[in-house]
Amino acid sequence: MKGKVWFITGASRGFGRIWAEAALERGDKVAATARNVNSLAALKEKYADSVLTLELDVTKPGQAKAAVDEAHAYFGRLDIVLNNAGYSLVGTIEEASADEVKAMYETNIFGALAVIQAALPLLREQGGGHILGTSSNLGHVTLPVIGYYCSSKWAFEAIHESLALEVKDFGIKVTIIEPGAYATEFASQESLKFAPGMDIYSNLKTQFFGQLKDMEKGDPNATPQALLQVVDAENPPLRFHLGSHNLPWVRSAYEERLALWEKWDDVSSSAQGVVE
């Protein structure tokens, strides 16, 4: 089905930009948002009235609601609401301050919530829609040095899973997009914030960044058709791995977890007790 109307956060670069252009190229309409609306000027110049460019800092709930409302008024409906804005905090659990962690959550979690909460009444009124959120394979597994980023994706996953159960009777679908490693601008200075370092973790970080550098990365320009298949599906998946490396890693992680739970099940069960 063509002719969908999208609302996309973080549309100035990376996946957000690529997916916005793919939607527009096939004839869809897009409300593209970014903190700096000038970064979207080329989209407006090329696609004219098919695209609405809006300034949006997702950490400002009032601005999120205003952008969602303006997009809905401009196009008359919203079919797909895609939360893509986010960044990673680089720092070990000991290094990062509470304020730095809170700031990341303001974007990665509360920013997405502001958009979702603004869109839900409109989607209910029109009888349906599709909420998508860009998570990560790190919503299932973790790495050192970016543990707080991983934690935001675990929270992101849980919120969307609960949301899917809460809104399905309204005809609203939910999909969590879980990219693996891709050669996007996510590693840019704008997408990474660094906590002050401690010398004791220098060797760990050197090893970690060396592994990241050597990691095979996917081509982000290969992703649009897969995403479009998901949004066009009559019954889209709640979770959707993007890329070929995710499933083996996640499968291994869950096999290890299940084996550990099984190993300790007798002890776990002994703690059940019986309430008389």
mmCIF file of C-alpha atoms in Angstrom:
data_model
loop_
_atom_site.group_PDB
_atom_site.id
_atom_site.type_symbol
_atom_site.label_atom_id
_atom_site.label_comp_id
_atom_site.label_asym_id
_atom_site.label_seq_id
_atom_site.Cartn_x
_atom_site.Cartn_y
_atom_site.Cartn_z
ATOM 1 C CA MET A 1 0.000 0.000 0.000
ATOM 2 C CA LYS A 2 1.362 3.391 -0.965
ATOM 3 C CA GLY A 3 0.330 6.857 0.066
ATOM 4 C CA LYS A 4 1.242 6.537 3.734
ATOM 5 C CA VAL A 5 1.981 9.553 5.902
ATOM 6 C CA TRP A 6 5.087 9.340 8.101
ATOM 7 C CA PHE A 7 6.268 11.346 11.105
ATOM 8 C CA ILE A 8 10.002 10.798 11.619
ATOM 9 C CA THR A 9 12.264 12.152 14.360
ATOM 10 C CA GLY A 10 16.010 12.448 13.800
ATOM 11 C CA ALA A 11 15.485 12.748 10.042
ATOM 12 C CA SER A 12 18.525 14.898 9.269
ATOM 13 C CA ARG A 13 21.010 12.036 8.911
ATOM 14 C CA GLY A 14 21.602 8.309 9.289
ATOM 15 C CA PHE A 15 18.669 5.922 9.178
ATOM 16 C CA GLY A 16 16.161 8.719 9.671
ATOM 17 C CA ARG A 17 17.302 10.536 6.530
ATOM 18 C CA ILE A 18 17.608 7.370 4.455
ATOM 19 C CA TRP A 19 14.166 6.106 5.453
ATOM 20 C CA ALA A 20 12.538 9.493 4.931
ATOM 21 C CA GLU A 21 13.930 9.669 1.399
ATOM 22 C CA ALA A 22 12.867 6.080 0.656
ATOM 23 C CA ALA A 23 9.311 6.830 1.757
ATOM 24 C CA LEU A 24 9.199 10.007 -0.328
ATOM 25 C CA GLU A 25 10.669 8.292 -3.379
ATOM 26 C CA ARG A 26 7.835 5.784 -3.448
ATOM 27 C CA GLY A 27 5.187 8.488 -3.179
ATOM 28 C CA ASP A 28 4.548 8.636 0.557
ATOM 29 C CA LYS A 29 4.310 11.869 2.541
ATOM 30 C CA VAL A 30 6.738 12.646 5.345
ATOM 31 C CA ALA A 31 6.851 15.025 8.276
ATOM 32 C CA ALA A 32 10.632 15.125 8.790
ATOM 33 C CA THR A 33 11.915 16.563 12.052
ATOM 34 C CA ALA A 34 15.322 17.529 13.374
ATOM 35 C CA ARG A 35 16.763 19.806 16.013
ATOM 36 C CA ASN A 36 18.103 22.040 13.251
ATOM 37 C CA VAL A 37 15.427 22.397 10.575
ATOM 38 C CA ASN A 38 18.029 23.828 8.153
ATOM 39 C CA SER A 39 19.553 20.346 7.943
ATOM 40 C CA LEU A 40 16.345 19.253 6.177
ATOM 41 C CA ALA A 41 16.408 21.984 3.509
ATOM 42 C CA ALA A 42 17.521 19.632 0.721
ATOM 43 C CA LEU A 43 14.551 17.348 1.421
ATOM 44 C CA LYS A 44 12.134 20.257 1.158
ATOM 45 C CA GLU A 45 13.752 21.506 -2.034
ATOM 46 C CA LYS A 46 13.524 18.102 -3.713
ATOM 47 C CA TYR A 47 10.142 16.851 -2.500
ATOM 48 C CA ALA A 48 8.236 20.136 -2.055
ATOM 49 C CA ASP A 49 4.756 19.672 -0.567
ATOM 50 C CA SER A 50 5.252 15.944 -0.036
ATOM 51 C CA VAL A 51 7.511 16.747 2.895
ATOM 52 C CA LEU A 52 6.907 18.949 5.908
ATOM 53 C CA THR A 53 10.111 19.903 7.701
ATOM 54 C CA LEU A 54 9.807 20.729 11.377
ATOM 55 C CA GLU A 55 12.191 21.782 14.105
ATOM 56 C CA LEU A 56 11.973 19.348 16.996
ATOM 57 C CA ASP A 57 14.097 18.827 20.068
ATOM 58 C CA VAL A 58 12.479 15.686 21.472
ATOM 59 C CA THR A 59 13.606 16.588 24.988
ATOM 60 C CA LYS A 60 10.978 19.352 24.944
ATOM 61 C CA PRO A 61 7.569 17.655 25.318
ATOM 62 C CA GLY A 62 5.632 20.772 24.349
ATOM 63 C CA GLN A 63 7.618 21.037 21.136
ATOM 64 C CA ALA A 64 6.986 17.346 20.409
ATOM 65 C CA LYS A 65 3.227 17.781 20.758
ATOM 66 C CA ALA A 66 3.238 20.905 18.621
ATOM 67 C CA ALA A 67 5.192 19.126 15.863
ATOM 68 C CA VAL A 68 2.895 16.081 15.884
ATOM 69 C CA ASP A 69 -0.190 18.286 15.804
ATOM 70 C CA GLU A 70 1.195 20.426 12.970
ATOM 71 C CA ALA A 71 2.080 17.361 10.911
ATOM 72 C CA HIS A 72 -1.381 15.891 11.452
ATOM 73 C CA ALA A 73 -3.055 19.157 10.473
ATOM 74 C CA TYR A 74 -0.854 19.521 7.378
ATOM 75 C CA PHE A 75 -1.414 16.019 5.985
ATOM 76 C CA GLY A 76 -4.791 15.230 7.553
ATOM 77 C CA ARG A 77 -3.588 11.992 9.146
ATOM 78 C CA LEU A 78 -0.516 10.134 10.408
ATOM 79 C CA ASP A 79 -0.037 6.496 9.418
ATOM 80 C CA ILE A 80 3.481 5.857 10.696
ATOM 81 C CA VAL A 81 5.125 7.485 13.703
ATOM 82 C CA LEU A 82 8.828 6.637 13.737
ATOM 83 C CA ASN A 83 10.964 7.579 16.730
ATOM 84 C CA ASN A 84 14.530 7.542 15.463
ATOM 85 C CA ALA A 85 16.272 10.299 17.456
ATOM 86 C CA GLY A 86 18.876 9.137 19.951
ATOM 87 C CA TYR A 87 22.520 9.072 20.952
ATOM 88 C CA SER A 88 24.969 6.980 22.948
ATOM 89 C CA LEU A 89 26.758 7.876 26.155
ATOM 90 C CA VAL A 90 30.269 6.452 26.163
ATOM 91 C CA GLY A 91 31.576 5.663 29.620
ATOM 92 C CA THR A 92 31.780 2.810 32.079
ATOM 93 C CA ILE A 93 29.182 2.415 34.803
ATOM 94 C CA GLU A 94 31.589 4.002 37.286
ATOM 95 C CA GLU A 95 32.610 6.918 35.071
ATOM 96 C CA ALA A 96 29.318 8.388 33.891
ATOM 97 C CA SER A 97 27.531 10.835 36.170
ATOM 98 C CA ALA A 98 23.843 10.685 37.011
ATOM 99 C CA ASP A 99 23.299 13.929 35.101
ATOM 100 C CA GLU A 100 24.907 12.481 31.967
ATOM 101 C CA VAL A 101 22.753 9.354 32.183
ATOM 102 C CA LYS A 102 19.612 11.419 32.748
ATOM 103 C CA ALA A 103 20.400 13.604 29.739
ATOM 104 C CA MET A 104 20.697 10.541 27.487
ATOM 105 C CA TYR A 105 17.418 9.141 28.818
ATOM 106 C CA GLU A 106 15.749 12.493 28.129
ATOM 107 C CA THR A 107 16.422 11.913 24.433
ATOM 108 C CA ASN A 108 16.367 8.130 24.066
ATOM 109 C CA ILE A 109 13.384 7.399 26.329
ATOM 110 C CA PHE A 110 11.440 10.472 27.371
ATOM 111 C CA GLY A 111 11.765 12.061 23.935
ATOM 112 C CA ALA A 112 10.216 9.004 22.311
ATOM 113 C CA LEU A 113 7.497 8.940 24.965
ATOM 114 C CA ALA A 114 6.618 12.575 24.301
ATOM 115 C CA VAL A 115 6.074 11.822 20.615
ATOM 116 C CA ILE A 116 4.107 8.633 21.311
ATOM 117 C CA GLN A 117 1.853 10.300 23.874
ATOM 118 C CA ALA A 118 1.199 13.193 21.496
ATOM 119 C CA ALA A 119 0.362 10.870 18.607
ATOM 120 C CA LEU A 120 -1.819 8.283 20.362
ATOM 121 C CA PRO A 121 -5.028 10.368 20.618
ATOM 122 C CA LEU A 122 -4.767 11.191 16.910
ATOM 123 C CA LEU A 123 -4.135 7.570 15.924
ATOM 124 C CA ARG A 124 -7.070 6.388 18.041
ATOM 125 C CA GLU A 125 -9.365 8.982 16.508
ATOM 126 C CA GLN A 126 -8.476 7.941 12.970
ATOM 127 C CA GLY A 127 -8.873 4.257 13.843
ATOM 128 C CA GLY A 128 -5.307 3.033 13.633
ATOM 129 C CA GLY A 129 -1.689 3.631 12.780
ATOM 130 C CA HIS A 130 1.756 2.150 13.204
ATOM 131 C CA ILE A 131 4.249 3.241 15.854
ATOM 132 C CA LEU A 132 7.860 2.311 15.144
ATOM 133 C CA GLY A 133 10.904 2.904 17.294
ATOM 134 C CA THR A 134 14.567 2.512 16.430
ATOM 135 C CA SER A 135 16.127 0.403 19.152
ATOM 136 C CA SER A 136 19.205 -1.793 18.663
ATOM 137 C CA ASN A 137 20.366 -5.374 18.994
ATOM 138 C CA LEU A 138 21.753 -3.934 22.230
ATOM 139 C CA GLY A 139 18.179 -4.005 23.473
ATOM 140 C CA HIS A 140 18.810 -7.722 24.105
ATOM 141 C CA VAL A 141 22.532 -7.957 24.795
ATOM 142 C CA THR A 142 25.074 -5.606 26.318
ATOM 143 C CA LEU A 143 28.612 -4.393 25.832
ATOM 144 C CA PRO A 144 31.024 -2.742 28.252
ATOM 145 C CA VAL A 145 31.731 0.993 28.015
ATOM 146 C CA ILE A 146 28.272 1.771 26.570
ATOM 147 C CA GLY A 147 26.248 0.014 29.252
ATOM 148 C CA TYR A 148 24.033 3.029 29.904
ATOM 149 C CA TYR A 149 23.159 3.242 26.212
ATOM 150 C CA CYS A 150 22.300 -0.462 26.292
ATOM 151 C CA SER A 151 20.123 0.143 29.341
ATOM 152 C CA SER A 152 18.169 2.826 27.477
ATOM 153 C CA LYS A 153 17.450 0.339 24.702
ATOM 154 C CA TRP A 154 16.319 -2.335 27.172
ATOM 155 C CA ALA A 155 13.914 0.234 28.625
ATOM 156 C CA PHE A 156 12.856 1.258 25.109
ATOM 157 C CA GLU A 157 12.036 -2.366 24.278
ATOM 158 C CA ALA A 158 9.967 -2.917 27.435
ATOM 159 C CA ILE A 159 7.990 0.288 26.919
ATOM 160 C CA HIS A 160 7.118 -0.620 23.341
ATOM 161 C CA GLU A 161 6.203 -4.205 24.226
ATOM 162 C CA SER A 162 3.754 -2.957 26.864
ATOM 163 C CA LEU A 163 2.489 -0.297 24.472
ATOM 164 C CA ALA A 164 1.713 -2.922 21.840
ATOM 165 C CA LEU A 165 -0.555 -4.768 24.279
ATOM 166 C CA GLU A 166 -2.259 -1.561 25.381
ATOM 167 C CA VAL A 167 -3.135 -0.181 21.937
ATOM 168 C CA LYS A 168 -3.827 -3.242 19.789
ATOM 169 C CA ASP A 169 -7.591 -2.992 20.360
ATOM 170 C CA PHE A 170 -7.485 0.510 18.834
ATOM 171 C CA GLY A 171 -6.011 -0.869 15.602
ATOM 172 C CA ILE A 172 -2.599 0.603 16.405
ATOM 173 C CA LYS A 173 0.430 -1.548 15.587
ATOM 174 C CA VAL A 174 3.866 -1.337 17.205
ATOM 175 C CA THR A 175 7.233 -2.416 15.814
ATOM 176 C CA ILE A 176 10.656 -2.166 17.446
ATOM 177 C CA ILE A 177 13.397 -1.868 14.829
ATOM 178 C CA GLU A 178 16.632 -3.457 16.047
ATOM 179 C CA PRO A 179 19.621 -2.539 13.848
ATOM 180 C CA GLY A 180 22.960 -4.221 14.257
ATOM 181 C CA ALA A 181 26.195 -2.413 13.432
ATOM 182 C CA TYR A 182 25.833 -0.124 10.427
ATOM 183 C CA ALA A 183 28.096 2.421 8.778
ATOM 184 C CA THR A 184 25.903 5.411 9.648
ATOM 185 C CA GLU A 185 26.756 8.746 11.202
ATOM 186 C CA PHE A 186 25.887 7.264 14.602
ATOM 187 C CA ALA A 187 29.580 7.350 15.500
ATOM 188 C CA SER A 188 29.735 11.075 14.823
ATOM 189 C CA GLN A 189 30.422 13.576 17.566
ATOM 190 C CA GLU A 190 26.739 14.562 17.591
ATOM 191 C CA SER A 191 25.635 10.987 18.257
ATOM 192 C CA LEU A 192 28.251 10.158 20.888
ATOM 193 C CA LYS A 193 28.789 11.892 24.183
ATOM 194 C CA PHE A 194 31.769 10.929 26.328
ATOM 195 C CA ALA A 195 31.828 10.780 30.103
ATOM 196 C CA PRO A 196 35.093 11.883 31.739
ATOM 197 C CA GLY A 197 37.473 8.935 31.672
ATOM 198 C CA MET A 198 39.329 7.138 34.441
ATOM 199 C CA ASP A 199 42.805 5.771 33.738
ATOM 200 C CA ILE A 200 41.919 2.422 35.279
ATOM 201 C CA TYR A 201 39.604 1.696 32.321
ATOM 202 C CA SER A 202 41.992 2.826 29.563
ATOM 203 C CA ASN A 203 43.009 -0.689 28.495
ATOM 204 C CA LEU A 204 39.400 -1.877 28.448
ATOM 205 C CA LYS A 205 38.376 1.049 26.257
ATOM 206 C CA THR A 206 41.294 0.555 23.879
ATOM 207 C CA GLN A 207 40.259 -3.062 23.428
ATOM 208 C CA PHE A 208 36.585 -2.133 23.091
ATOM 209 C CA PHE A 209 37.105 0.540 20.438
ATOM 210 C CA GLY A 210 39.509 -1.712 18.561
ATOM 211 C CA GLN A 211 36.826 -4.389 18.362
ATOM 212 C CA LEU A 212 34.254 -1.854 17.205
ATOM 213 C CA LYS A 213 36.569 -0.582 14.494
ATOM 214 C CA ASP A 214 37.162 -4.105 13.187
ATOM 215 C CA MET A 215 33.482 -5.071 13.334
ATOM 216 C CA GLU A 216 31.840 -5.707 9.968
ATOM 217 C CA LYS A 217 29.234 -3.014 9.396
ATOM 218 C CA GLY A 218 26.149 -3.116 7.239
ATOM 219 C CA ASP A 219 25.264 -0.659 4.489
ATOM 220 C CA PRO A 220 22.464 1.608 5.735
ATOM 221 C CA ASN A 221 21.365 2.195 2.140
ATOM 222 C CA ALA A 222 20.446 -1.496 1.945
ATOM 223 C CA THR A 223 17.804 -1.143 4.680
ATOM 224 C CA PRO A 224 14.846 0.774 3.168
ATOM 225 C CA GLN A 225 13.177 -2.086 1.316
ATOM 226 C CA ALA A 226 13.212 -4.263 4.430
ATOM 227 C CA LEU A 227 11.672 -1.464 6.492
ATOM 228 C CA LEU A 228 9.035 -0.784 3.844
ATOM 229 C CA GLN A 229 8.076 -4.464 3.862
ATOM 230 C CA VAL A 230 7.508 -4.198 7.598
ATOM 231 C CA VAL A 231 5.317 -1.081 7.412
ATOM 232 C CA ASP A 232 3.323 -2.530 4.509
ATOM 233 C CA ALA A 233 2.709 -5.877 6.244
ATOM 234 C CA GLU A 234 -0.815 -6.606 7.395
ATOM 235 C CA ASN A 235 0.603 -8.090 10.585
ATOM 236 C CA PRO A 236 3.998 -6.471 11.171
ATOM 237 C CA PRO A 237 6.326 -7.969 13.778
ATOM 238 C CA LEU A 238 6.655 -6.481 17.245
ATOM 239 C CA ARG A 239 10.424 -6.900 16.975
ATOM 240 C CA PHE A 240 12.375 -6.709 13.740
ATOM 241 C CA HIS A 241 16.097 -7.403 13.466
ATOM 242 C CA LEU A 242 17.772 -5.200 10.879
ATOM 243 C CA GLY A 243 20.829 -6.940 9.469
ATOM 244 C CA SER A 244 22.202 -10.471 9.406
ATOM 245 C CA HIS A 245 24.354 -10.486 12.560
ATOM 246 C CA ASN A 246 21.706 -9.943 15.210
ATOM 247 C CA LEU A 247 19.953 -13.281 15.410
ATOM 248 C CA PRO A 248 23.071 -15.427 15.993
ATOM 249 C CA TRP A 249 24.254 -13.098 18.776
ATOM 250 C CA VAL A 250 20.856 -12.842 20.455
ATOM 251 C CA ARG A 251 20.217 -16.593 20.107
ATOM 252 C CA SER A 252 23.533 -17.351 21.812
ATOM 253 C CA ALA A 253 22.803 -14.888 24.614
ATOM 254 C CA TYR A 254 19.381 -16.382 25.334
ATOM 255 C CA GLU A 255 20.728 -19.935 25.210
ATOM 256 C CA GLU A 256 23.283 -18.957 27.861
ATOM 257 C CA ARG A 257 20.596 -17.318 29.991
ATOM 258 C CA LEU A 258 18.276 -20.295 29.788
ATOM 259 C CA ALA A 259 21.094 -22.689 30.650
ATOM 260 C CA LEU A 260 22.035 -20.592 33.692
ATOM 261 C CA TRP A 261 18.429 -20.364 34.911
ATOM 262 C CA GLU A 262 18.045 -24.124 34.469
ATOM 263 C CA LYS A 263 21.250 -24.762 36.402
ATOM 264 C CA TRP A 264 20.002 -22.737 39.356
ATOM 265 C CA ASP A 265 16.349 -23.729 39.100
ATOM 266 C CA ASP A 266 16.383 -26.025 42.154
ATOM 267 C CA VAL A 267 17.739 -23.216 44.308
ATOM 268 C CA SER A 268 15.352 -20.726 42.761
ATOM 269 C CA SER A 269 12.357 -22.993 43.312
ATOM 270 C CA SER A 270 13.349 -23.651 46.913
ATOM 271 C CA ALA A 271 12.771 -19.964 47.578
ATOM 272 C CA GLN A 272 9.125 -20.110 46.496
ATOM 273 C CA GLY A 273 7.659 -21.229 49.793
ATOM 274 C CA VAL A 274 3.954 -21.633 50.489
ATOM 275 C CA VAL A 275 1.708 -18.994 52.019
ATOM 276 C CA GLU A 276 -0.754 -20.668 54.418
#
